[in-house]
PDB file of C-alpha atoms in Angstrom:
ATOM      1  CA  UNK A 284      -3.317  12.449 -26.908  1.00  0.00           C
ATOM      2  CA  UNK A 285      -1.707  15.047 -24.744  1.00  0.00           C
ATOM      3  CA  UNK A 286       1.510  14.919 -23.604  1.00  0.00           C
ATOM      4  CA  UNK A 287       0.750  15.157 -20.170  1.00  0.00           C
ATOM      5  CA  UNK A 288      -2.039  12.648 -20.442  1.00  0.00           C
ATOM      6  CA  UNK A 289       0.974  10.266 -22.050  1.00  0.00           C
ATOM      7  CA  UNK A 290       3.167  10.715 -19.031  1.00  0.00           C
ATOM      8  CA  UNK A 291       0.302   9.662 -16.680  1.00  0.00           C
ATOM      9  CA  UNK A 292      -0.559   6.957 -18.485  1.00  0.00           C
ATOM     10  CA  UNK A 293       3.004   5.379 -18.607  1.00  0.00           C
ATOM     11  CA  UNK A 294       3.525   5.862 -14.983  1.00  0.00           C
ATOM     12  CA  UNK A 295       0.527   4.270 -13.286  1.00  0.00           C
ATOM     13  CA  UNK A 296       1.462   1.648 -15.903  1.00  0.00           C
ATOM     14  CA  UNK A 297       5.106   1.211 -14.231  1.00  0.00           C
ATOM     15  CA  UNK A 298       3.600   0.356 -11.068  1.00  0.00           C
ATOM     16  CA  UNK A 299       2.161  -2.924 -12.101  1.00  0.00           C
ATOM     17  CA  UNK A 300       4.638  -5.229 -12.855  1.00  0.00           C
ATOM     18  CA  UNK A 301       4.115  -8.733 -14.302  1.00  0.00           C
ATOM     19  CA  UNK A 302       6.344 -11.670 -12.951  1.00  0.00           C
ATOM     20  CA  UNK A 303      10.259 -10.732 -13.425  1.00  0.00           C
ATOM     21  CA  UNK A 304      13.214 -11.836 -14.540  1.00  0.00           C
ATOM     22  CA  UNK A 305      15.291 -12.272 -11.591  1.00  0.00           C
ATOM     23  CA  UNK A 306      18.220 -11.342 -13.494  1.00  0.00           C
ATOM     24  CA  UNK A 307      16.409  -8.041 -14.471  1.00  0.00           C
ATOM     25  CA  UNK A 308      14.696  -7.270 -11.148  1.00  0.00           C
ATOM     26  CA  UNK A 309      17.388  -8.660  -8.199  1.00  0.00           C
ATOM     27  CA  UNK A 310      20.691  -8.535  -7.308  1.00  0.00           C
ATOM     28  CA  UNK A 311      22.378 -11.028  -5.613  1.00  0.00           C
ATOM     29  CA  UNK A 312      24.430  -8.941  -2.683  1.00  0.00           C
ATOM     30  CA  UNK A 313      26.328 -11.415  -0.635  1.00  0.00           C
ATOM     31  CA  UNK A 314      27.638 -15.281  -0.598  1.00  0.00           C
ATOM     32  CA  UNK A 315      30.248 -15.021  -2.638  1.00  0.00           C
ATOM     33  CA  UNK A 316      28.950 -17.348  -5.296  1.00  0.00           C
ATOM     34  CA  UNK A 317      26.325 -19.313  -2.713  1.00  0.00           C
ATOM     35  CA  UNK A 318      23.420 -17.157  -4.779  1.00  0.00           C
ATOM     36  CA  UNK A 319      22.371 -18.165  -8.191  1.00  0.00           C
ATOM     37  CA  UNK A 320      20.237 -17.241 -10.742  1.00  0.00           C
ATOM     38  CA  UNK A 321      19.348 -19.960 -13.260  1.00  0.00           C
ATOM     39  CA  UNK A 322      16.901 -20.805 -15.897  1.00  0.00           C
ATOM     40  CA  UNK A 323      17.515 -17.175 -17.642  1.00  0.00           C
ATOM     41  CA  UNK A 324      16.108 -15.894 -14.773  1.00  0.00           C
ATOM     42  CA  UNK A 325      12.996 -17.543 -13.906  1.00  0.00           C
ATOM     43  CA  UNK A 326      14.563 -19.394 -11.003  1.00  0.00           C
ATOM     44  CA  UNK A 327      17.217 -17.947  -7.923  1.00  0.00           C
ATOM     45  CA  UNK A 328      18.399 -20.325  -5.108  1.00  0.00           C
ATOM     46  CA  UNK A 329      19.969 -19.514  -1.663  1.00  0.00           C
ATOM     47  CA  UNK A 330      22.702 -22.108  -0.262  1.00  0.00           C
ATOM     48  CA  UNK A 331      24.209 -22.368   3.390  1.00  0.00           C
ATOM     49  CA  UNK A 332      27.193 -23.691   4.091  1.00  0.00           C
ATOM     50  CA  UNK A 333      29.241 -23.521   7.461  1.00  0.00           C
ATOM     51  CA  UNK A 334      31.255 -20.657   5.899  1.00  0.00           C
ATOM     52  CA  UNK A 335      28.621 -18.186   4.600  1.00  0.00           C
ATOM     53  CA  UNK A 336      25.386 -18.118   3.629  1.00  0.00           C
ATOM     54  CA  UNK A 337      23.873 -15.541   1.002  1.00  0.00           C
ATOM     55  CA  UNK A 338      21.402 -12.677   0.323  1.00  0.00           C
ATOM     56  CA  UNK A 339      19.897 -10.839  -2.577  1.00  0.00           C
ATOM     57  CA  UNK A 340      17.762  -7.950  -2.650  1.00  0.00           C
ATOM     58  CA  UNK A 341      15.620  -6.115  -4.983  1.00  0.00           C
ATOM     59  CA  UNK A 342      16.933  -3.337  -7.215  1.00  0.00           C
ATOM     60  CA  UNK A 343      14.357  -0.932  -6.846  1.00  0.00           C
ATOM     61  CA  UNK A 344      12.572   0.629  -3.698  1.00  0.00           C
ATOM     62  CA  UNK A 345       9.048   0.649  -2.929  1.00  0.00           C
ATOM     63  CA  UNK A 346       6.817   3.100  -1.357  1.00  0.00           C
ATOM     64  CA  UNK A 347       3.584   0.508  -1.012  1.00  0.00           C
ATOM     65  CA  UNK A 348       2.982  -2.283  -3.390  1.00  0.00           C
ATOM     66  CA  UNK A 349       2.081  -5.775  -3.013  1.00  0.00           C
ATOM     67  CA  UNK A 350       4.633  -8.335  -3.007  1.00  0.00           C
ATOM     68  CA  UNK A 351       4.440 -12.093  -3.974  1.00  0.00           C
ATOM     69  CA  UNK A 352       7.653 -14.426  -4.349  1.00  0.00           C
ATOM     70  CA  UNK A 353       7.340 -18.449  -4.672  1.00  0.00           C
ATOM     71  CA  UNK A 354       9.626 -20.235  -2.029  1.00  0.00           C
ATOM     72  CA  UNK A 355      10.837 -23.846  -1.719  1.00  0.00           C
ATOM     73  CA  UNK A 356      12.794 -23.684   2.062  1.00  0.00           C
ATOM     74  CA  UNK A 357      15.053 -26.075   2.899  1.00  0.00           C
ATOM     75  CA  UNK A 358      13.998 -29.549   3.304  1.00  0.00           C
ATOM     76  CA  UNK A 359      15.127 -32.143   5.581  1.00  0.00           C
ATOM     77  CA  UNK A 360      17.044 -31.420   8.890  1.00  0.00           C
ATOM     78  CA  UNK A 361      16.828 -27.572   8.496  1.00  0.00           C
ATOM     79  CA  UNK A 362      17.522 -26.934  12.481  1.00  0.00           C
ATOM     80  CA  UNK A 363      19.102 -23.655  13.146  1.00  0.00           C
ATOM     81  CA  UNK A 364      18.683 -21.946   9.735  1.00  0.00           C
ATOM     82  CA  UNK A 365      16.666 -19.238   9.269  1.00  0.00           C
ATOM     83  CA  UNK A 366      15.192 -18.588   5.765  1.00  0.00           C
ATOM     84  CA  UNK A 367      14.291 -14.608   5.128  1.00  0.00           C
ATOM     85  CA  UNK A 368      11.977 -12.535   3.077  1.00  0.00           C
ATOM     86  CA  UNK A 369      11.469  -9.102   4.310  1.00  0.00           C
ATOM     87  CA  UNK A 370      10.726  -5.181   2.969  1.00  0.00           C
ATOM     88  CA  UNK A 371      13.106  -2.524   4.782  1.00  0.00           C
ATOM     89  CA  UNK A 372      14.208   0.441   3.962  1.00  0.00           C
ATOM     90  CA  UNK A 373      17.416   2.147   5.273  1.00  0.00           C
ATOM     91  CA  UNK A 374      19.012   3.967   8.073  1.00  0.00           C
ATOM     92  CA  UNK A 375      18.956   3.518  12.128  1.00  0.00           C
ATOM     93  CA  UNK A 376      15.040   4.174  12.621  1.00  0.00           C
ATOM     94  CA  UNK A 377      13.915   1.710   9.177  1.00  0.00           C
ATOM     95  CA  UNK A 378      11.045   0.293   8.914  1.00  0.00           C
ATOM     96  CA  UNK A 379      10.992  -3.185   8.254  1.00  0.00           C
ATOM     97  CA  UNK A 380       8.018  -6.127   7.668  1.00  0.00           C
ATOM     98  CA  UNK A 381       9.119  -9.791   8.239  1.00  0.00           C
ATOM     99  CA  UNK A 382       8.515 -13.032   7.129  1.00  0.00           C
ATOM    100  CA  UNK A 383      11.044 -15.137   8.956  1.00  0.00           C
ATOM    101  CA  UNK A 384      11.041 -19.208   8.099  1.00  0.00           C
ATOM    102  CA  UNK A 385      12.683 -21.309  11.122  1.00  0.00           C
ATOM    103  CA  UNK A 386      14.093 -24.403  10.164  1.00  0.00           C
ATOM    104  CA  UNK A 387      13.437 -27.726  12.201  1.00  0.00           C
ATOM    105  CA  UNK A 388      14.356 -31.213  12.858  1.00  0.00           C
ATOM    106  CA  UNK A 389      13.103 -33.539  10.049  1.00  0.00           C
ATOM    107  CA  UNK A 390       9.631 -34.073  10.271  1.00  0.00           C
ATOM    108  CA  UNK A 391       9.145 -31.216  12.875  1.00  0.00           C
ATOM    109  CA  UNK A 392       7.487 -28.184  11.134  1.00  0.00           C
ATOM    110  CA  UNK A 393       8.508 -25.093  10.062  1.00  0.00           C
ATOM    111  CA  UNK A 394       7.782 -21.882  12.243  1.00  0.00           C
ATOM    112  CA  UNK A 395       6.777 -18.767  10.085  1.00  0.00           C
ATOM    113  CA  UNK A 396       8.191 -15.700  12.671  1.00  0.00           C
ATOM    114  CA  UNK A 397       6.423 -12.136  11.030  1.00  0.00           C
ATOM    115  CA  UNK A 398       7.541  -9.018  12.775  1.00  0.00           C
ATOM    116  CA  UNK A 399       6.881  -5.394  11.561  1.00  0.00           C
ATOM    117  CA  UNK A 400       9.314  -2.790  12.383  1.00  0.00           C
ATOM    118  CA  UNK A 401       8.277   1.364  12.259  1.00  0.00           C
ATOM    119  CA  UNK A 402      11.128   4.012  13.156  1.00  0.00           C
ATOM    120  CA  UNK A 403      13.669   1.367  14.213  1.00  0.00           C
ATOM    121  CA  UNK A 404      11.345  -0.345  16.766  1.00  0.00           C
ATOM    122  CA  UNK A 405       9.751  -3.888  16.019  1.00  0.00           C
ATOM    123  CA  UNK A 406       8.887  -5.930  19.252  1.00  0.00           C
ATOM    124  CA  UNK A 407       5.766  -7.192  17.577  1.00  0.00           C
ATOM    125  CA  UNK A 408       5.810 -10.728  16.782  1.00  0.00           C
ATOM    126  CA  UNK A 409       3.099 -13.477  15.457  1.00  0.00           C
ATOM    127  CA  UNK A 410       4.544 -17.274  14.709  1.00  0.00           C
ATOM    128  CA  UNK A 411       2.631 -19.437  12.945  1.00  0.00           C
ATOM    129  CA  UNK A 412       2.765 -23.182  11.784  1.00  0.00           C
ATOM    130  CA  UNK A 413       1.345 -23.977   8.387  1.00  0.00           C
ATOM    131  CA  UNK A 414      -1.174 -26.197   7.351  1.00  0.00           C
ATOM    132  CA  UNK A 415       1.138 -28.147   4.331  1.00  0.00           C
ATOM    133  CA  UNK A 416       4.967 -29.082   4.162  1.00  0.00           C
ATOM    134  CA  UNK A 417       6.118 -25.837   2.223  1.00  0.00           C
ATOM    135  CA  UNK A 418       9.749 -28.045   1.668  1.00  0.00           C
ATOM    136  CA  UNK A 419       8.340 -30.433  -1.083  1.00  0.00           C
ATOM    137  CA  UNK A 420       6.759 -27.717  -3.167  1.00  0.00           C
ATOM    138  CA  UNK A 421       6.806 -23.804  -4.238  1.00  0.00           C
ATOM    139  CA  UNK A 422       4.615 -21.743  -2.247  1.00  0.00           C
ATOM    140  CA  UNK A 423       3.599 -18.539  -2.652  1.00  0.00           C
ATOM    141  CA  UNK A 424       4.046 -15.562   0.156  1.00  0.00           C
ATOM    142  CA  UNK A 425       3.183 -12.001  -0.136  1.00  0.00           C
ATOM    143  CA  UNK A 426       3.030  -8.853   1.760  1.00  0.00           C
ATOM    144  CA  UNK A 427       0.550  -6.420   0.914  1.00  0.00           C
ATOM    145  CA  UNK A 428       1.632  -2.685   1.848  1.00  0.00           C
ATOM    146  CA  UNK A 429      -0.886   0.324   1.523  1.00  0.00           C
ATOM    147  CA  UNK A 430      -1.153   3.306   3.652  1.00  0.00           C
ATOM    148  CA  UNK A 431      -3.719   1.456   5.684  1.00  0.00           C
ATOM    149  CA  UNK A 432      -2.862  -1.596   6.525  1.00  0.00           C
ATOM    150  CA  UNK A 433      -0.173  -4.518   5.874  1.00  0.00           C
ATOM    151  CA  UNK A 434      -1.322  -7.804   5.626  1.00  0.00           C
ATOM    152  CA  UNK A 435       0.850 -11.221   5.207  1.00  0.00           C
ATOM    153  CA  UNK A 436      -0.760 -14.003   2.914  1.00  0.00           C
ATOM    154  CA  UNK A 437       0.310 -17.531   2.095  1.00  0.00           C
ATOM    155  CA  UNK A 438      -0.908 -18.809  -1.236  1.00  0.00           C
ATOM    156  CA  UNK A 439      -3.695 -16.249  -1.200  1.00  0.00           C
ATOM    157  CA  UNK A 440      -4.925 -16.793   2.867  1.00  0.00           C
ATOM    158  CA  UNK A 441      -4.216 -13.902   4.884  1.00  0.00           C
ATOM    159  CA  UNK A 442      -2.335 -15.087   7.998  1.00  0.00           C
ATOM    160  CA  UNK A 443      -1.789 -11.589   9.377  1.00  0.00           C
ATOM    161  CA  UNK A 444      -3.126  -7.745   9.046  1.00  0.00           C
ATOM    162  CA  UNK A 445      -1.364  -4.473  10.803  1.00  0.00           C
ATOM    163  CA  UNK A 446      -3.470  -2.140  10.285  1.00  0.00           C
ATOM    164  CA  UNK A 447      -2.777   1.757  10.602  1.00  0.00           C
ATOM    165  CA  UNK A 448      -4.093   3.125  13.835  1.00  0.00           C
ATOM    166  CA  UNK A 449      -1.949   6.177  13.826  1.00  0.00           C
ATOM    167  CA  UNK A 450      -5.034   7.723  15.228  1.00  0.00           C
ATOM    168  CA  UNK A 451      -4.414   5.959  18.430  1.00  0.00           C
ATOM    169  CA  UNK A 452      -0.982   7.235  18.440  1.00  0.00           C
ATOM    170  CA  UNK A 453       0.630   3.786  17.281  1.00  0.00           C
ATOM    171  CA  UNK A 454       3.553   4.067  14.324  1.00  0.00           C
ATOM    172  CA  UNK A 455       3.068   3.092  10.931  1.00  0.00           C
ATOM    173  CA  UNK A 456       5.025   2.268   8.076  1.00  0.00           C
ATOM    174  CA  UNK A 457       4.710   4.735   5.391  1.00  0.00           C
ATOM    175  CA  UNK A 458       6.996   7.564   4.777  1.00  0.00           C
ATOM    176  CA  UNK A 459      10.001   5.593   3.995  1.00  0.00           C
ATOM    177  CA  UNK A 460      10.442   3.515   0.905  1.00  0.00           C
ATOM    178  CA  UNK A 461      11.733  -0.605   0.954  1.00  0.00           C
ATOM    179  CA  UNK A 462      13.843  -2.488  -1.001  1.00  0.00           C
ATOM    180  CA  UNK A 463      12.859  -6.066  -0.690  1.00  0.00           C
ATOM    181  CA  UNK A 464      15.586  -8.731   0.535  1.00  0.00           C
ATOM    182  CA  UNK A 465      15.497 -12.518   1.431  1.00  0.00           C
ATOM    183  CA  UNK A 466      18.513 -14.295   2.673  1.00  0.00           C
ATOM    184  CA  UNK A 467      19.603 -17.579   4.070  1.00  0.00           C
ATOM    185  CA  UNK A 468      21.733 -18.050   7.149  1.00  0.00           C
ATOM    186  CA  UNK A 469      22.546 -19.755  10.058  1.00  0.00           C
ATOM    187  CA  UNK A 470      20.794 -18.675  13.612  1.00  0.00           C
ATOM    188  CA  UNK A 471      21.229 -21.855  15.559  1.00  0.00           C
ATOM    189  CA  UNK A 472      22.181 -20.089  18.680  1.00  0.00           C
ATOM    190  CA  UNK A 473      18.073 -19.304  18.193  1.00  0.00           C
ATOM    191  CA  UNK A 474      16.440 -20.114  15.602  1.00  0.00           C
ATOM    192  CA  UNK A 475      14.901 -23.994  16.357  1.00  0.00           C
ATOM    193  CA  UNK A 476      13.703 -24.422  19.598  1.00  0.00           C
ATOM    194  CA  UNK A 477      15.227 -21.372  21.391  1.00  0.00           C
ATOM    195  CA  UNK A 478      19.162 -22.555  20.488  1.00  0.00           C
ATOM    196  CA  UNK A 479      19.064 -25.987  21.838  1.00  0.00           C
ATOM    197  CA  UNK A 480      19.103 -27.472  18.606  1.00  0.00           C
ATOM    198  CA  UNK A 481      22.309 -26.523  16.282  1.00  0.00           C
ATOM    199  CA  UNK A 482      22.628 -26.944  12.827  1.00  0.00           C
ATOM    200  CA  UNK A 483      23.619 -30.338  11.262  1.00  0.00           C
ATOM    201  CA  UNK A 484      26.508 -29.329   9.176  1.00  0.00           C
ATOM    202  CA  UNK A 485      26.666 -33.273   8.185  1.00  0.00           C
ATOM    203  CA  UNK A 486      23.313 -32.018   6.291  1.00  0.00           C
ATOM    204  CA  UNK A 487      24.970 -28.638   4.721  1.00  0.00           C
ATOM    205  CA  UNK A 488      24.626 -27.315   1.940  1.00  0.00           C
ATOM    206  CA  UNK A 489      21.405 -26.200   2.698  1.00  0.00           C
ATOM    207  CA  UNK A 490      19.223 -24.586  -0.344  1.00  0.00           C
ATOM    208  CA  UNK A 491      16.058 -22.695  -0.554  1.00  0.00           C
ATOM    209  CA  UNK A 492      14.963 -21.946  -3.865  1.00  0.00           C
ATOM    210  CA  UNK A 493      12.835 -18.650  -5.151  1.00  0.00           C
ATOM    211  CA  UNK A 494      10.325 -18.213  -8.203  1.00  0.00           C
ATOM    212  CA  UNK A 495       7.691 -15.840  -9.722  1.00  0.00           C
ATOM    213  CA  UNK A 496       8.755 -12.663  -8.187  1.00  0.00           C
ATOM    214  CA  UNK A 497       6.146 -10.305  -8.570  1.00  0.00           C
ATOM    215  CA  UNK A 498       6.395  -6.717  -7.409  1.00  0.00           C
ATOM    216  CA  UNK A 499       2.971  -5.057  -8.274  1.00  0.00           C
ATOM    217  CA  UNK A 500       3.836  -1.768  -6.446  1.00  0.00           C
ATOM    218  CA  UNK A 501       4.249   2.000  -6.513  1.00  0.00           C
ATOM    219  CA  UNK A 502       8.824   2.309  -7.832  1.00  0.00           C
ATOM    220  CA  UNK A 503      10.296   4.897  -5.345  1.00  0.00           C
ATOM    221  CA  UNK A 504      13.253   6.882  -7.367  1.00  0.00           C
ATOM    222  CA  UNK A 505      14.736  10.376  -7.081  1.00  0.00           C
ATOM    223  CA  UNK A 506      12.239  11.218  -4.545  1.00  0.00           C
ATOM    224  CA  UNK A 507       8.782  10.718  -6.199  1.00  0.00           C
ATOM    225  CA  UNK A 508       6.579   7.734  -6.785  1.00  0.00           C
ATOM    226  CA  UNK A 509       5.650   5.901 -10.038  1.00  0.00           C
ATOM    227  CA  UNK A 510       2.424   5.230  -9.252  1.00  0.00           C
ATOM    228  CA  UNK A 511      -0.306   8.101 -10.696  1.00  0.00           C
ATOM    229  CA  UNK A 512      -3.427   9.097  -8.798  1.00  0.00           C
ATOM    230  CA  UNK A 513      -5.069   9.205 -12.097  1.00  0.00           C
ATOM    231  CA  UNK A 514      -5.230   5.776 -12.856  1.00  0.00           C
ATOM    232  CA  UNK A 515      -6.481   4.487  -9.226  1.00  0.00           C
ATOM    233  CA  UNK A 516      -8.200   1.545 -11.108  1.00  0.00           C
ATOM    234  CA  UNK A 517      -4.967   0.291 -11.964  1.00  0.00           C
ATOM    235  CA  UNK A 518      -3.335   0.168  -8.455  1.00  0.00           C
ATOM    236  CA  UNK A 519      -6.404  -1.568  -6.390  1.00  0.00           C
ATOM    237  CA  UNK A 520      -4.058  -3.029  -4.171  1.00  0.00           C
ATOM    238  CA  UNK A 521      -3.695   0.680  -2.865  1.00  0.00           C
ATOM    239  CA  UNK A 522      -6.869   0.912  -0.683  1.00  0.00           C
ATOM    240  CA  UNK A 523      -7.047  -3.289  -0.952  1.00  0.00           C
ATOM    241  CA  UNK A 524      -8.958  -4.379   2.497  1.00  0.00           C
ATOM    242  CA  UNK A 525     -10.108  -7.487   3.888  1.00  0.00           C
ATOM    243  CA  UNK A 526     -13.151  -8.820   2.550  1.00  0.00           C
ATOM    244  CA  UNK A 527     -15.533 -10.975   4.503  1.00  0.00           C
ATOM    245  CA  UNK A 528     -14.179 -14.443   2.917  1.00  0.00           C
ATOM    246  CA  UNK A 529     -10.590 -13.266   3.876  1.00  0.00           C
ATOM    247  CA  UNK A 530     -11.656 -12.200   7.358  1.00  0.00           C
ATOM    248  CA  UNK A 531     -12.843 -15.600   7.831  1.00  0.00           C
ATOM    249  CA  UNK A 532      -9.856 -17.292   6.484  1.00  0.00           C
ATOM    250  CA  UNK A 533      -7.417 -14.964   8.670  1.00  0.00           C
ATOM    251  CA  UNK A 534      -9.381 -16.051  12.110  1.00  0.00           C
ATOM    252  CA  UNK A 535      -9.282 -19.501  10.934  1.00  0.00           C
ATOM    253  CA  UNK A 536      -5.510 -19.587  10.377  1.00  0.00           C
ATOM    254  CA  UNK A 537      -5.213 -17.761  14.004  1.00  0.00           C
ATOM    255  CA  UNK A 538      -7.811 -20.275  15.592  1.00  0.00           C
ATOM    256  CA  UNK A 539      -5.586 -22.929  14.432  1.00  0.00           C
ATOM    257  CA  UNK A 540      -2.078 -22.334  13.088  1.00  0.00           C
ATOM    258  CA  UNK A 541      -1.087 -19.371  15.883  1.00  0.00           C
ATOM    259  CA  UNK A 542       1.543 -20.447  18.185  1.00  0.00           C
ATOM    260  CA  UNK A 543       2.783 -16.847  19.238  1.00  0.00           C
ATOM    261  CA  UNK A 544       0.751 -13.691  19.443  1.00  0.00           C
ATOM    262  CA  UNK A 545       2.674 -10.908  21.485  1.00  0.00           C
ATOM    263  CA  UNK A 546      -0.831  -9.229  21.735  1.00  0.00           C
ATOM    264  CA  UNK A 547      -1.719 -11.698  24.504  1.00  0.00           C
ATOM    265  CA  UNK A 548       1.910 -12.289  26.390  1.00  0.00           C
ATOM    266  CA  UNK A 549       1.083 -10.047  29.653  1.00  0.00           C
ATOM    267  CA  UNK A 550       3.800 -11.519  31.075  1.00  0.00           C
ATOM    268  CA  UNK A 551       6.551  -9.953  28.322  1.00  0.00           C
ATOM    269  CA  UNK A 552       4.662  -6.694  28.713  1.00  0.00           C
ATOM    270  CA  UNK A 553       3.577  -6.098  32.366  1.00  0.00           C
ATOM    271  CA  UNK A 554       3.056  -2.505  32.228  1.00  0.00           C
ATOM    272  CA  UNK A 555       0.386  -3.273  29.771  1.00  0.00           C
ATOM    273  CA  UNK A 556      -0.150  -4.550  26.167  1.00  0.00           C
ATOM    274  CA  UNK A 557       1.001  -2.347  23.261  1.00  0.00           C
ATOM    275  CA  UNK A 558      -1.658   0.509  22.392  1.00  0.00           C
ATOM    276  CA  UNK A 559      -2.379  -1.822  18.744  1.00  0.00           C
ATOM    277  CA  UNK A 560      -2.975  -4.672  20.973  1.00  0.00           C
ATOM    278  CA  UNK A 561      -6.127  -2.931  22.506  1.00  0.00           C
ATOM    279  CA  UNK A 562      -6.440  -0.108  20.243  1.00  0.00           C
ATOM    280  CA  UNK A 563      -9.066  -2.961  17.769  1.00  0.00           C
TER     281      UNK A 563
END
């Protein structure tokens, strides 16, 4: 085999990536001992307390991918904490794509906030509600990132698709690599029910727990990519779309679990909707 068919090989194969070791594939950055990894690295919790609260982030950038992490949020009176998993990438005009998890009184469900960020600017919000209590069990959210679209899945049903419509002169993600992060803090002059409801410190220390990381994505170092245009069969997820099953799923989630679509709020953008909004 020639060497440079060798190389190829070997670096489509980096970009897919089989579930990781936490211990391997994330660094805990802040919380001063309120992030662990346990179970040699098969399992990572978060914990708030009314000191700190605590972060961790990927060690390796992305430039597209598609990326799935198992979450357990905080159960029980969660009110004015804000559980995080997000891709950004650095400097004062990042991009950035959200999933946000607002805590809420017991019994009251979560609100899942998605935003996505390009050049420093975000403004574009959906909330949802979901359709199960994701406190008693490990549920699974991903982002999928290509060059066309981005689209936000829970346990396989897409909730929400950006799509690229640079043609209509609307920003897109794609020239800056991510890291991924997730962190747990305290909002609660926001976070459950615009402020009015603070955090329960009675309740602290709050923990949301993390499995089966999976970064399936194109590794971003020294300037180049990882992922090989010679091996497109191995890196689907790059032109990944929408089929007609998923289409159905997404309007059904949107029919029912929508509570916030900034696409239809005339009143927060008077001088018209943003060009995405009516660009479809």
């Amino acid at each position: 085999m020639k060497i440079s068919v060798l190389v190829a090989l070997l670096m489509a194969f980096v970009s897919v990536a089989s579930a990781a070791n936490f211990n391997q594939d994330i660094a805990v950055t802040w919380g001063d001992g309120r992030g662990k990894i346990l179970d040699n690295g098969q399992l990572l919790t978060l914990t708030l307390d009314k000191f700190s609260g605590s972060g961790f982030q990927s060690k390796n950038e992305y430039l597209f991918g598609k990326i799935d992490m198992s979450i357990k949020l905080v159960p029980g009176n969660s009110a004015g904490t804000v559980t995080t998993y997000y891709l950004r990438s650095q400097g004062t005009t990042w991009d950035e794509v959200d999933f946000e998890f607002l805590g809420n009184l017991s019994g009251d469900p979560y609100t899942v906030h998605t935003n996505v960020y390009c050049g420093g600017k975000g403004d574009r919000e959906q909330q949802f509600r979901l359709w199960f209590d994701p406190t008693k069990d490990f549920h699974t959210y991903s982002l999928l990132w290509n060059p066309q679209r981005i689209i936000f899945s829970v346990d396989g049903t897409p909730i929400r698709e950006f799509k690229n419509l640079e043609s209509a002169g609307v920003p897109f993600p794609k020239r800056q690599p991510m890291r991924v992060y997730s962190s747990l803090w305290n909002a609660d002059d926001w976070a459950t029910r615009g402020g009015l409801i603070k955090t329960d410190w009675s309740q602290a220390p709050f923990t949301a727990s993390y499995r089966n990381y999976r970064a399936d994505a194109c590794v971003w170092s020294s300037g180049k990519s990882s992922c090989s245009s010679s091996s497109p069969s191995r890196n689907a997820w790059l032109s990944q779309e929408l089929d007609v099953g998923s289409q159905r799923r997404l309007r059904w989630v949107q029919k029912n679990y929508m509570i916030y679509n900034y696409c239809t709020d005339t009143k927060r953008f008077p001088q018209g909707l943003p060009k995405e909004c009516t660009a479809l």
